[in-house]
Amino acid sequence: MTKTIGILTSGGDAPGMNAAIRSVTRAGIAKGYRVIGIRRGYQGLIEGDMFEMNVRDVSDIVQRGGTMLFTARSKEFMTLEGQQAAKRSCDNAGIENVVCIGGDGTYRGALDLSKQGVNCIGIPGTIDNDISCTDYTIGYDTALNTALVMIDRIKDTEMSHSRCSVVEVMGRRAGHIAVNVGLATGATEVVTVERPYNLDDICAKMLSQKATGKTHFEIIVAEGVGHSSEIATYIQEHTGIDTRATVLGYVQRGGAPTCLDRVIAARIGCYAVELIDSGAKNRIVAVKNNKLVDYDIVEALAMTKNYDEHLHRLLDSLSL
Ligand code: F6P
């Protein structure tokens, strides 16, 4: 009997998810598997919203942002009844393996589904890069570069008006996007959850830089800190410098994936199929020092990731 791989994307979409779907589909078919695309993540699985994919179904998606399989955050799947319904859908479609593309929430879903007896392989796909077991998540590089381009544009107008820009970037609770784009765009300061901050110190830093001739400023605020409008008001009131807040928002989640995201997605997708083919059960694929590795789902969920404090200190040392 032909073995079957289901694929789903869950949680926030990320550029490069399509490239991963393409890779899993084609690598799976090449190894003799039937490949089933499951729409709208675990919710679609519960509802049996799925279709068999052939190699042409994944043509011309490698360069596209978003996910051709759609995505969802399913409340129903968080219940045992939902998980049992998902297992029934797998049985009805003959799916023994599901490749689950997404972040931590997706892996918790994969763990629940695995407890119902379905083999689940997780692929890291989120712009936040906040999955502990991996150095890198699909979509992160694209989001960094999108935020970078947007901030460069804000800088043009901030410079022309001699203003301060407070720019809020995504990342859920993590400051990885914030500190990287902060360093890459020459920010005055980056405010993240991971490092305690003091708005009076930031104002004092701006005023001392102004005294040496600096005319415009950029403060990057991580989504987890939030309150970018209040921060902008505080800065304006305490420095006298005209300050505007911009929340970059969902623009960071869309767009064509970068070369790095496409290449990583292709590698990880293929690796996931090789894992299934080797008989591995319930693993998460991760990137460690540019090598692909895999961990048990429970082990992966228990890991913690360090914030790059060195990068933040480097930004401090260069923001003069
Ligand atoms: O995980 C990706 C992400 O864009 C986070 O940066 C953000 O906190 C969250 O998703 C937003 O989720 P939603 O699409 O539910 O608004």
Short mmCIF file of C-alpha atoms and ligand atoms in Angstrom, two decimals, residues 11-13 73 126-128 130 170-173 177 223 250 253, ligand 1:
data_model
loop_
_atom_site.label_atom_id
_atom_site.label_comp_id
_atom_site.label_asym_id
_atom_site.label_seq_id
_atom_site.Cartn_x
_atom_site.Cartn_y
_atom_site.Cartn_z
CA GLY A 11 -0.27 29.82 12.95
CA GLY A 12 1.05 33.01 11.35
CA ASP A 13 2.04 32.60 7.71
CA ARG A 73 -5.21 29.05 14.67
CA THR A 126 7.66 31.88 11.43
CA ILE A 127 8.99 35.38 10.84
CA ASP A 128 9.79 35.74 14.57
CA ASP A 130 11.53 32.48 18.22
CA MET A 170 6.93 42.29 14.88
CA GLY A 171 8.38 39.34 16.78
CA ARG A 172 5.69 38.32 19.26
CA ARG A 173 7.58 38.25 22.63
CA ILE A 177 13.85 41.13 14.48
CA GLU A 223 6.21 44.19 19.44
CA TYR A 250 1.63 42.80 8.70
CA ARG A 253 4.68 38.89 7.02
O1 F6P B 1 4.23 34.82 14.64
C1 F6P B 1 4.15 35.76 13.62
C2 F6P B 1 3.39 36.97 14.06
O2 F6P B 1 3.30 37.88 12.98
C3 F6P B 1 3.94 37.68 15.30
O3 F6P B 1 5.04 38.49 14.99
C4 F6P B 1 2.74 38.40 15.79
O4 F6P B 1 2.83 38.60 17.19
C5 F6P B 1 1.61 37.46 15.46
O5 F6P B 1 2.07 36.62 14.43
C6 F6P B 1 0.35 38.13 15.01
O6 F6P B 1 -0.61 37.15 14.84
P1 F6P B 1 -2.03 37.34 14.14
O7 F6P B 1 -1.87 36.99 12.70
O8 F6P B 1 -2.92 36.38 14.84
O9 F6P B 1 -2.42 38.77 14.33
#
